[in-house]
Amino acid sequence: MKIEELDLPSEAINLYLQAGIEELYPPQTDAVEKGLLQGENLLAAIPTASGKTLLAEMAMLKAIKKGGKALYIVPLRALASEKFRDFKRFESLGIKTAISTGDFDSRDEWLGSNDIIVATSEKTDSLLRNSTPWMKDITAVIVDEVHLLDSANRGPTLEVTLAKLKRLNPEAQVVALSATVGNAMEIAQWLEAKLVLSEWRPTDLHEGIFFGDAINFDEEQKFIERRHKEDSVNLVLDTVIEGGQCLVFDSSRRNCVGFAKKCAPVAGELLDRQNRNELEEIAKEVLENGETKLTETLAYCIKKGVAFHHAGLNSAHRRIVEDAFRNNLIKMICSTPTLAAGLNLPARRVVIRSYKRYDPNAGMQPIPVLDYKQMAGRAGRPHLDPYGEAVVIVKTYEELTDVLERYINASAEDIWSKLGTENALRTHILSTIASGFANCHKEILTFLGSTFFAQQQQSWNFEELLDDCITFLKNEGMLEQDNEVIRATALGKMISSLYIDPLSASKIIRGLEKTTHVTDMTLLQLICSTPDMRLLYLRNRDYEIINDYVMNHTEDFIEVPSPFKQIEYEWFLSEVKTALLLQEWINEKSLEKIVENYQVGEGDVYASSDIAEWLMHATSRIASRINPQLETECAKLEKRIHYGAGSELMELVEIPNVGRARARKLFKKGYLSRQKLAKANEKQLAGIVGPKIAQKILSYLGRETDSNGYVEPETLENKKQQ
Ligand code: ADP
C-alpha cells in the first residue's frame, strides 16, 4: 500500500515521502486494512523495527485532523524524551507536542493546549488521579510496549490506567504496540482491539550460536578469524572490519565495563583519523558531564570507538553514547539487557555473552524467551545492513542444543497480569475511589473486573483481597464508609494525589507523630523506611559500619528495632545505608566519593535522589496536617535533595548552570546571595566559574550585554542614570 493513498493530511504524507517512506510495510498495511485510520482499536504485536511508531503516528495524525488529541504512553522517561524529540518534527504541520514526566501531584493543565502528549504510565496515572481536565479530550491513546503489563512494578499501574482511560473516554481509539508475546490475542481481547500479528521484519534476522570457532546458523557455519583470545572480542572485530556495528549484551554492569575495556585497544586500531578526531570530541563531552572514575573509563573507551551502557551511567552519558552509536561513530556498545527494552538502537550484529541473569532467590537463571527476542531483534539496521545477526555464545555442545531449543526455535511466553497482590491493589483501590471511578463495593468490583487481571483469571477471587485492602485503608483513615457508600477522606484524596503507596503514607504519618527530636537523618531514614524507596543492598562488610553509625546516633532515629530481630534489623540497616547516601548527597560530598563509598553509579545517585525528593515532598504535605514546623523542615530538605546541597546555597544553586559544586565555590568567595552575585565583577566571576558560565549567570540575573560581552555594573548604573 502506498503512503500517498492514505487518508492523511497531505503535509503529513509529504513529510513521510521526504523521509523516504513511500510504501507501507506489510504489518502496517494490515493495520490500515483493519481500520487504523477509521478509529478502530488495534494491538500490533510485531517484531522490533517493523514500523510500530509509524502506526502510532498515523493514528495520532488522523485523530488530530479530526480535531482530537493524542496521548502517547511509554514505560520509561528516557523513551518519553526519545518520542518527544521524534514527534517534534510535526511542528511544521502545526502539530504541537509536549512531554509530561514531571511532578506526580500536578495536573499539568498547560499541557492541554498540545495535540500530542507523551507521558510515562505513572505520570498518566497521576494525571488521572488529579482529574486533569484535558484528559477528557483525548481521542487517541497509544500504548507503547504494552507487553510490560507483565512487569511486577510497572504492569499494575499500566493496566489500571488503561482501564480508567477506557472508562473516561470510551470512544477514544486505543492503539497498543507490543513485542511478539505468546498471548497477544488475549491482550487484544482485553483491549477490545483487532490484532495485527506478524513476524515480518524489514531486514532478515539470522540467529546463530557461537561455538568452537564458528557461528552456527540454521543452514551454514560462519568461521570467525581468531584475532584475540576471547571469542566475543573476535565477533566484535569481525563486525567492525566488515563495516558494521555491534551491540553486546551482558548480565552485569561490571561485566559490561570490563568487556568494553577489553575491546578498546584492539577496536581502536581499526579507526581512521577522522573517526578518531570525532571520538576525541565526544570523549571530551563525556569528561565535562561526569565526575567519577567511571567517567574517565567511559571517555577512554569512547576514544577507541567502543562504550558501555547501563543504569549506573548518568543520563547525559547515556545520551552521548546512544547518539554516537546512532551516528556510527562508536562501533560497539556493551550493555545490560535494559538497553534492549525500548530504545531504538539497531546494530548489524548482536552478541549475547550471557543469557543468564542473577535472581536473588535462585542464583543465575536463563532469561525469558521474550527478553532474548528483544535483544536479538535489535540486529539489522533497516536500509543500512543487508541482514542482521544475533549470536549467543556458548561453551559446550550441550549448551548449544539447549540454546537452540530454548530460544531460537521457541516462541515467546505468555504474559501475566501482576495486579493480584495486596501491594498493587492497595494503591489502586484508593486511587480508583479517590478519583471517582467507584464509590461502593460493587462498583469497585466492576471496575476491577475490567482489568487485564480479571480477564486472565477464570475463577478469580478478588473479594477477599479487596476486603483486606479496604479494611487497611479504613483503619488508616484514608477511606470512610457510610452504609453502602465508600468515600476517600481528605487524607485519602491527598495520598492518592501525592502518588505514594498508602502503606508509605501510613509509615510517614506514624513516624511524624512519634518524633520529638528531628534531624536530617530522622527524616531521611523515615522516607527510606517506606515501600516506595529503592533501598541499597546491605553487603556483609557494610554491616559493621552502618551498625556503628546507628549505635552512635540512636537519638536521630524514630525507632531502632532490636538487633535480636535479625531480619528486621538488617532491613533497617539498609534503610540507614540509603539514608546515609542521601545525607552525603545533601551535604555536598562529591559524586566521586559517594559512588566510591556506596559502590553505585552516578545514575543510581540521581535515581535515588529523584525518588527521595518525591517522597520528601509527600512527607512535607503530610506534615502540613500534623505539624507545620515539620512541614517547613521537610520542604527545605526536599529542595536540598533536589540540588544535592546545603541550605545556605539554595539561592545560588537555583540559578541555571550553577549546580552544587559551582555554588559552593561562589559561596566560599563571598557571593552569599543572588544580590551579591548580580553586582559581581565579570572578570572575577569568570575566574571562579569560567567565562562562559559567568556570562550565563550574569545574563540570567538581568545584567545587560553588548556585542562584545558584558557591561560591568558601574557602567550599567551610569547607563540607567543617563
Ligand atoms: P519499531 O517501533 O517497530 O521497533 P520503528 O517504528 O522505530 O520500529 O521503525 C524502525 C525504522 O523503520 C524507523 O527508522 C522508521 O522510520 C522506518 N520505517 C517505518 N515504516 C517504514 C516504511 N513503511 N518504509 C520505510 N521505512 C519505514
Short mmCIF file of C-alpha atoms in Angstrom, two decimals, residues 33-211:
data_model
loop_
_atom_site.label_atom_id
_atom_site.label_comp_id
_atom_site.label_asym_id
_atom_site.label_seq_id
_atom_site.Cartn_x
_atom_site.Cartn_y
_atom_site.Cartn_z
CA GLU A 33 -6.87 -2.59 6.38
CA LYS A 34 -8.11 -3.43 9.86
CA GLY A 35 -9.28 0.14 10.39
CA LEU A 36 -6.32 2.03 11.89
CA LEU A 37 -7.45 5.21 10.13
CA GLN A 38 -11.12 4.67 10.92
CA GLY A 39 -10.57 4.80 14.66
CA GLU A 40 -10.54 1.04 15.28
CA ASN A 41 -8.76 -0.21 18.37
CA LEU A 42 -5.68 -2.16 17.37
CA LEU A 43 -2.97 -4.20 19.00
CA ALA A 44 0.13 -4.56 16.88
CA ALA A 45 2.30 -7.40 18.14
CA ILE A 46 5.14 -7.26 15.66
CA PRO A 47 8.94 -7.50 15.86
CA THR A 48 11.33 -4.65 16.62
CA ALA A 49 11.97 -2.31 13.68
CA SER A 50 8.88 -3.39 11.81
CA GLY A 51 7.48 0.13 11.99
CA LYS A 52 5.27 0.33 15.07
CA THR A 53 5.95 4.03 15.56
CA LEU A 54 4.63 4.86 12.12
CA LEU A 55 1.39 3.05 13.01
CA ALA A 56 1.08 5.15 16.12
CA GLU A 57 1.84 8.32 14.20
CA MET A 58 -0.78 7.62 11.55
CA ALA A 59 -3.43 7.07 14.21
CA MET A 60 -2.42 10.27 16.01
CA LEU A 61 -2.32 12.37 12.84
CA LYS A 62 -5.77 11.15 11.89
CA ALA A 63 -7.18 11.85 15.35
CA ILE A 64 -5.69 15.36 15.36
CA LYS A 65 -7.00 16.04 11.87
CA LYS A 66 -10.45 15.33 13.23
CA GLY A 67 -9.92 17.88 15.99
CA GLY A 68 -8.85 15.46 18.69
CA LYS A 69 -5.85 14.97 20.90
CA ALA A 70 -3.46 12.07 21.32
CA LEU A 71 -1.83 10.62 24.40
CA TYR A 72 1.30 8.52 23.87
CA ILE A 73 2.07 6.33 26.89
CA VAL A 74 5.59 4.94 27.35
CA PRO A 75 7.13 2.86 30.13
CA LEU A 76 10.33 4.87 30.69
CA ARG A 77 11.28 8.52 30.93
CA ALA A 78 14.16 8.04 28.51
CA LEU A 79 11.69 6.69 25.97
CA ALA A 80 9.37 9.63 26.54
CA SER A 81 12.20 12.01 25.63
CA GLU A 82 13.05 9.98 22.55
CA LYS A 83 9.46 10.01 21.31
CA PHE A 84 9.04 13.68 22.16
CA ARG A 85 12.07 14.57 20.05
CA ASP A 86 10.68 12.38 17.29
CA PHE A 87 7.23 13.97 17.21
CA LYS A 88 8.66 17.48 17.35
CA ARG A 89 9.09 17.19 13.58
CA PHE A 90 5.31 17.50 13.22
CA GLU A 91 5.62 21.12 14.32
CA SER A 92 5.95 22.03 10.64
CA LEU A 93 2.40 20.67 10.24
CA GLY A 94 1.19 22.90 13.07
CA ILE A 95 1.02 19.97 15.49
CA LYS A 96 2.18 20.73 19.00
CA THR A 97 3.83 18.02 21.07
CA ALA A 98 4.55 18.12 24.80
CA ILE A 99 6.16 15.80 27.28
CA SER A 100 4.87 15.16 30.76
CA THR A 101 7.11 13.24 33.11
CA GLY A 102 7.41 15.71 35.98
CA ASP A 103 5.84 16.05 39.41
CA PHE A 104 3.31 13.45 40.31
CA ASP A 105 0.88 15.70 42.14
CA SER A 106 0.35 18.33 39.49
CA ARG A 107 -2.37 18.46 36.88
CA ASP A 108 -0.14 19.97 34.22
CA GLU A 109 -3.07 21.90 32.85
CA TRP A 110 -0.79 23.78 30.47
CA LEU A 111 -0.33 20.56 28.56
CA GLY A 112 -3.93 20.79 27.42
CA SER A 113 -3.08 23.17 24.59
CA ASN A 114 -0.99 20.50 22.87
CA ASP A 115 -2.05 17.97 20.27
CA ILE A 116 0.25 15.13 21.27
CA ILE A 117 1.18 14.49 24.87
CA VAL A 118 3.90 11.96 25.64
CA ALA A 119 3.82 10.61 29.20
CA THR A 120 5.00 7.65 31.23
CA SER A 121 2.31 5.32 32.54
CA GLU A 122 2.94 6.53 36.10
CA LYS A 123 2.54 10.14 35.04
CA THR A 124 -0.66 9.29 33.14
CA ASP A 125 -2.00 7.56 36.24
CA SER A 126 -1.15 10.60 38.36
CA LEU A 127 -2.82 12.97 35.87
CA LEU A 128 -5.96 10.84 36.09
CA ARG A 129 -5.81 10.87 39.88
CA ASN A 130 -5.61 14.64 39.82
CA SER A 131 -8.62 14.89 37.49
CA THR A 132 -6.63 16.74 34.86
CA PRO A 133 -9.28 18.41 32.70
CA TRP A 134 -7.75 17.81 29.24
CA MET A 135 -7.70 14.06 29.83
CA LYS A 136 -11.33 14.02 28.73
CA ASP A 137 -10.37 15.46 25.35
CA ILE A 138 -8.08 12.58 24.45
CA THR A 139 -9.34 10.81 21.35
CA ALA A 140 -6.39 8.53 20.62
CA VAL A 141 -4.41 6.60 23.20
CA ILE A 142 -1.18 4.97 22.10
CA VAL A 143 0.32 2.42 24.47
CA ASP A 144 3.92 1.62 23.69
CA GLU A 145 5.46 -1.64 24.96
CA VAL A 146 2.13 -2.90 26.25
CA HIS A 147 3.70 -6.30 26.99
CA LEU A 148 5.08 -4.63 30.10
CA LEU A 149 1.70 -5.41 31.64
CA ASP A 150 3.79 -8.34 32.79
CA SER A 151 6.20 -6.27 34.87
CA ALA A 152 5.75 -6.62 38.62
CA ASN A 153 6.30 -2.98 39.45
CA ARG A 154 5.02 -1.21 36.33
CA GLY A 155 2.36 -3.58 34.98
CA PRO A 156 -0.42 -2.97 37.53
CA THR A 157 -0.23 0.79 37.04
CA LEU A 158 -0.41 0.37 33.29
CA GLU A 159 -3.46 -1.85 33.35
CA VAL A 160 -5.36 0.23 35.90
CA THR A 161 -4.52 3.38 33.94
CA LEU A 162 -5.81 1.84 30.72
CA ALA A 163 -8.96 0.65 32.44
CA LYS A 164 -9.56 4.18 33.78
CA LEU A 165 -8.88 5.80 30.42
CA LYS A 166 -11.35 3.47 28.81
CA ARG A 167 -13.92 4.44 31.40
CA LEU A 168 -13.23 8.14 30.98
CA ASN A 169 -13.06 8.19 27.17
CA PRO A 170 -14.95 5.14 25.93
CA GLU A 171 -14.87 6.48 22.38
CA ALA A 172 -11.11 7.05 22.23
CA GLN A 173 -9.17 4.87 19.85
CA VAL A 174 -6.60 2.64 21.53
CA VAL A 175 -3.52 1.62 19.58
CA ALA A 176 -1.30 -0.69 21.58
CA LEU A 177 2.18 -1.70 20.46
CA SER A 178 3.77 -4.86 21.68
CA ALA A 179 6.67 -7.19 21.17
CA THR A 180 5.60 -10.59 19.93
CA VAL A 181 4.27 -12.39 23.00
CA GLY A 182 2.55 -15.75 23.34
CA ASN A 183 -0.90 -14.47 24.22
CA ALA A 184 -1.25 -11.37 22.05
CA MET A 185 -4.82 -12.43 21.23
CA GLU A 186 -5.74 -12.33 24.91
CA ILE A 187 -4.39 -8.79 25.30
CA ALA A 188 -6.25 -7.74 22.15
CA GLN A 189 -9.49 -9.14 23.57
CA TRP A 190 -8.97 -7.23 26.77
CA LEU A 191 -8.40 -4.00 24.83
CA GLU A 192 -11.37 -4.80 22.56
CA ALA A 193 -8.90 -4.38 19.76
CA LYS A 194 -8.22 -6.05 16.44
CA LEU A 195 -4.95 -7.89 16.35
CA VAL A 196 -2.13 -7.29 13.91
CA LEU A 197 0.22 -10.19 14.43
CA SER A 198 3.28 -10.72 12.32
CA GLU A 199 6.85 -11.99 12.34
CA TRP A 200 7.73 -9.84 9.34
CA ARG A 201 10.91 -7.78 9.58
CA PRO A 202 12.34 -5.16 7.20
CA THR A 203 15.77 -6.80 7.37
CA ASP A 204 16.33 -10.52 7.70
CA LEU A 205 17.43 -11.75 11.06
CA HIS A 206 19.90 -14.63 11.18
CA GLU A 207 20.01 -16.19 14.61
CA GLY A 208 23.08 -18.27 15.42
CA ILE A 209 25.13 -19.77 18.22
CA PHE A 210 28.84 -19.27 18.54
CA PHE A 211 30.63 -22.47 19.48
#
